[in-house]
PDB file of C-alpha atoms in Angstrom:
ATOM      1  CA  UNK E1330       0.499 -18.881  -1.475  1.00  0.00           C
ATOM      2  CA  UNK E1331       1.008 -15.126  -0.713  1.00  0.00           C
ATOM      3  CA  UNK E1332      -1.428 -12.634   1.077  1.00  0.00           C
ATOM      4  CA  UNK E1333      -2.513  -9.198  -0.311  1.00  0.00           C
ATOM      5  CA  UNK E1334      -3.185  -6.239   1.834  1.00  0.00           C
ATOM      6  CA  UNK E1335      -5.110  -3.156   0.250  1.00  0.00           C
ATOM      7  CA  UNK E1336      -5.345  -0.247   2.127  1.00  0.00           C
ATOM      8  CA  UNK E1337      -8.386   1.488   0.773  1.00  0.00           C
ATOM      9  CA  UNK E1338      -7.701   5.558   0.823  1.00  0.00           C
ATOM     10  CA  UNK E1339     -10.344   8.094   0.644  1.00  0.00           C
ATOM     11  CA  UNK E1340      -8.364  11.096  -0.759  1.00  0.00           C
ATOM     12  CA  UNK E1341      -9.927  14.602  -1.732  1.00  0.00           C
ATOM     13  CA  UNK E1342      -9.024  15.799  -5.240  1.00  0.00           C
ATOM     14  CA  UNK E1343      -6.832  18.783  -3.677  1.00  0.00           C
ATOM     15  CA  UNK E1344      -4.984  16.329  -1.568  1.00  0.00           C
ATOM     16  CA  UNK E1345      -3.927  13.848  -4.500  1.00  0.00           C
ATOM     17  CA  UNK E1346      -0.600  15.333  -5.486  1.00  0.00           C
ATOM     18  CA  UNK E1347       0.565  15.575  -1.862  1.00  0.00           C
ATOM     19  CA  UNK E1348      -0.438  11.772  -1.474  1.00  0.00           C
ATOM     20  CA  UNK E1349       1.348  10.807  -4.434  1.00  0.00           C
ATOM     21  CA  UNK E1350       4.618  12.792  -3.513  1.00  0.00           C
ATOM     22  CA  UNK E1351       4.445  11.419  -0.227  1.00  0.00           C
ATOM     23  CA  UNK E1352       4.235   7.774  -1.414  1.00  0.00           C
ATOM     24  CA  UNK E1353       7.193   8.714  -3.837  1.00  0.00           C
ATOM     25  CA  UNK E1354       9.468   9.939  -1.172  1.00  0.00           C
ATOM     26  CA  UNK E1355       8.875   6.581   1.046  1.00  0.00           C
ATOM     27  CA  UNK E1356      12.030   5.653  -0.817  1.00  0.00           C
ATOM     28  CA  UNK E1357      12.328   1.607  -0.009  1.00  0.00           C
ATOM     29  CA  UNK E1358      10.513   1.981   3.235  1.00  0.00           C
ATOM     30  CA  UNK E1359       8.616  -1.234   2.376  1.00  0.00           C
ATOM     31  CA  UNK E1360      10.782  -2.835  -0.322  1.00  0.00           C
ATOM     32  CA  UNK E1361      13.619  -3.702   1.981  1.00  0.00           C
ATOM     33  CA  UNK E1362      11.200  -5.599   4.328  1.00  0.00           C
ATOM     34  CA  UNK E1363      11.548  -9.343   4.712  1.00  0.00           C
ATOM     35  CA  UNK E1364       8.724 -11.210   3.040  1.00  0.00           C
ATOM     36  CA  UNK E1365       7.645  -8.126   0.908  1.00  0.00           C
ATOM     37  CA  UNK E1366       6.728  -9.178  -2.799  1.00  0.00           C
ATOM     38  CA  UNK E1367       5.100  -6.227  -4.426  1.00  0.00           C
ATOM     39  CA  UNK E1368       3.733  -2.814  -4.056  1.00  0.00           C
ATOM     40  CA  UNK E1369       1.462  -0.737  -6.098  1.00  0.00           C
ATOM     41  CA  UNK E1370      -0.410   2.835  -5.808  1.00  0.00           C
ATOM     42  CA  UNK E1371      -3.415   2.824  -7.712  1.00  0.00           C
ATOM     43  CA  UNK E1372      -5.015   6.294  -8.743  1.00  0.00           C
ATOM     44  CA  UNK E1373      -8.756   6.643  -9.167  1.00  0.00           C
ATOM     45  CA  UNK E1374      -9.465   7.218 -12.920  1.00  0.00           C
ATOM     46  CA  UNK E1375     -12.880   8.518 -12.702  1.00  0.00           C
ATOM     47  CA  UNK E1376     -16.123   8.423 -10.418  1.00  0.00           C
ATOM     48  CA  UNK E1377     -14.433   7.898  -7.055  1.00  0.00           C
ATOM     49  CA  UNK E1378     -11.873   9.729  -4.499  1.00  0.00           C
ATOM     50  CA  UNK E1379     -10.515   6.044  -3.402  1.00  0.00           C
ATOM     51  CA  UNK E1380      -6.892   5.210  -4.177  1.00  0.00           C
ATOM     52  CA  UNK E1381      -5.794   1.893  -3.375  1.00  0.00           C
ATOM     53  CA  UNK E1382      -2.414   0.672  -1.808  1.00  0.00           C
ATOM     54  CA  UNK E1383      -1.625  -2.587  -3.171  1.00  0.00           C
ATOM     55  CA  UNK E1384       1.095  -5.008  -1.135  1.00  0.00           C
ATOM     56  CA  UNK E1385       1.637  -8.508  -1.627  1.00  0.00           C
ATOM     57  CA  UNK E1386       3.444 -10.574   1.252  1.00  0.00           C
ATOM     58  CA  UNK E1387       4.804 -13.882   1.868  1.00  0.00           C
ATOM     59  CA  UNK E1388       2.913 -14.346   4.730  1.00  0.00           C
ATOM     60  CA  UNK E1389       0.516 -12.513   7.222  1.00  0.00           C
ATOM     61  CA  UNK E1390       3.426 -12.802   9.720  1.00  0.00           C
ATOM     62  CA  UNK E1391       5.979 -10.805   7.577  1.00  0.00           C
ATOM     63  CA  UNK E1392       3.292  -8.176   7.035  1.00  0.00           C
ATOM     64  CA  UNK E1393       2.511  -8.063  10.831  1.00  0.00           C
ATOM     65  CA  UNK E1394       6.187  -7.521  11.455  1.00  0.00           C
ATOM     66  CA  UNK E1395       6.358  -4.577   9.073  1.00  0.00           C
ATOM     67  CA  UNK E1396       3.401  -2.887  10.649  1.00  0.00           C
ATOM     68  CA  UNK E1397       4.944  -3.212  14.158  1.00  0.00           C
ATOM     69  CA  UNK E1398       8.318  -2.191  13.124  1.00  0.00           C
ATOM     70  CA  UNK E1399       9.319  -0.143   9.929  1.00  0.00           C
ATOM     71  CA  UNK E1400       5.632   1.147   9.055  1.00  0.00           C
ATOM     72  CA  UNK E1401       5.287   2.405  12.705  1.00  0.00           C
ATOM     73  CA  UNK E1402       8.713   3.992  12.451  1.00  0.00           C
ATOM     74  CA  UNK E1403       8.361   5.651   9.145  1.00  0.00           C
ATOM     75  CA  UNK E1404       4.859   7.208  10.305  1.00  0.00           C
ATOM     76  CA  UNK E1405       6.344   8.399  13.582  1.00  0.00           C
ATOM     77  CA  UNK E1406       9.411  10.350  11.601  1.00  0.00           C
ATOM     78  CA  UNK E1407       6.835  12.281   9.701  1.00  0.00           C
ATOM     79  CA  UNK E1408       6.351  16.045  10.268  1.00  0.00           C
ATOM     80  CA  UNK E1409       3.637  16.450  12.821  1.00  0.00           C
ATOM     81  CA  UNK E1410       2.469  19.878  11.632  1.00  0.00           C
ATOM     82  CA  UNK E1411       1.441  17.617   8.061  1.00  0.00           C
ATOM     83  CA  UNK E1412      -1.867  16.903   7.931  1.00  0.00           C
ATOM     84  CA  UNK E1413      -3.070  13.527   6.809  1.00  0.00           C
ATOM     85  CA  UNK E1414      -3.678  13.533   2.615  1.00  0.00           C
ATOM     86  CA  UNK E1415      -6.240  10.969   3.030  1.00  0.00           C
ATOM     87  CA  UNK E1416      -9.620  11.283   4.975  1.00  0.00           C
ATOM     88  CA  UNK E1417     -10.339   7.954   5.545  1.00  0.00           C
ATOM     89  CA  UNK E1418      -8.803   4.393   5.449  1.00  0.00           C
ATOM     90  CA  UNK E1419      -9.705   0.966   5.616  1.00  0.00           C
ATOM     91  CA  UNK E1420      -7.496  -2.206   5.251  1.00  0.00           C
ATOM     92  CA  UNK E1421      -8.712  -5.278   3.025  1.00  0.00           C
ATOM     93  CA  UNK E1422      -6.999  -8.458   3.404  1.00  0.00           C
ATOM     94  CA  UNK E1423      -6.690 -11.388   0.966  1.00  0.00           C
ATOM     95  CA  UNK E1424      -5.189 -14.946   0.558  1.00  0.00           C
ATOM     96  CA  UNK E1425      -3.785 -15.390  -2.881  1.00  0.00           C
ATOM     97  CA  UNK E1426      -5.501 -18.823  -4.071  1.00  0.00           C
ATOM     98  CA  UNK E1427      -4.659 -18.488  -7.811  1.00  0.00           C
ATOM     99  CA  UNK E1428      -2.344 -16.744  -9.827  1.00  0.00           C
ATOM    100  CA  UNK E1429      -1.111 -16.638 -13.620  1.00  0.00           C
ATOM    101  CA  UNK E1430       1.402 -14.324 -15.146  1.00  0.00           C
ATOM    102  CA  UNK E1431       2.575 -13.935 -18.981  1.00  0.00           C
ATOM    103  CA  UNK E1432       3.144 -17.083 -20.714  1.00  0.00           C
ATOM    104  CA  UNK E1433       7.051 -17.460 -21.349  1.00  0.00           C
ATOM    105  CA  UNK E1434       8.153 -18.257 -25.051  1.00  0.00           C
TER     106      UNK E1434
END
């Protein structure tokens, strides 16, 4: 089964638009990675300043390859004068042990 990585980002309200634009401009940086299965950027609706960046991978090894290669390259290529949109970050890791999707007719 797959693994899930959730990057928990603390984003002040005045930085939300900046964060969302930066993710929108990432243009396939993760989608083309071997073992990548899914991505979602989740915006908080109420009561928190926490965004969740959800990715699902075929294996921990695929995630680690992306972290040590394309992800590092993408973060190094940014404008050094840009301050981070998030004021804090924590990475959660999960193994998928059960899953379900819509029933097909």
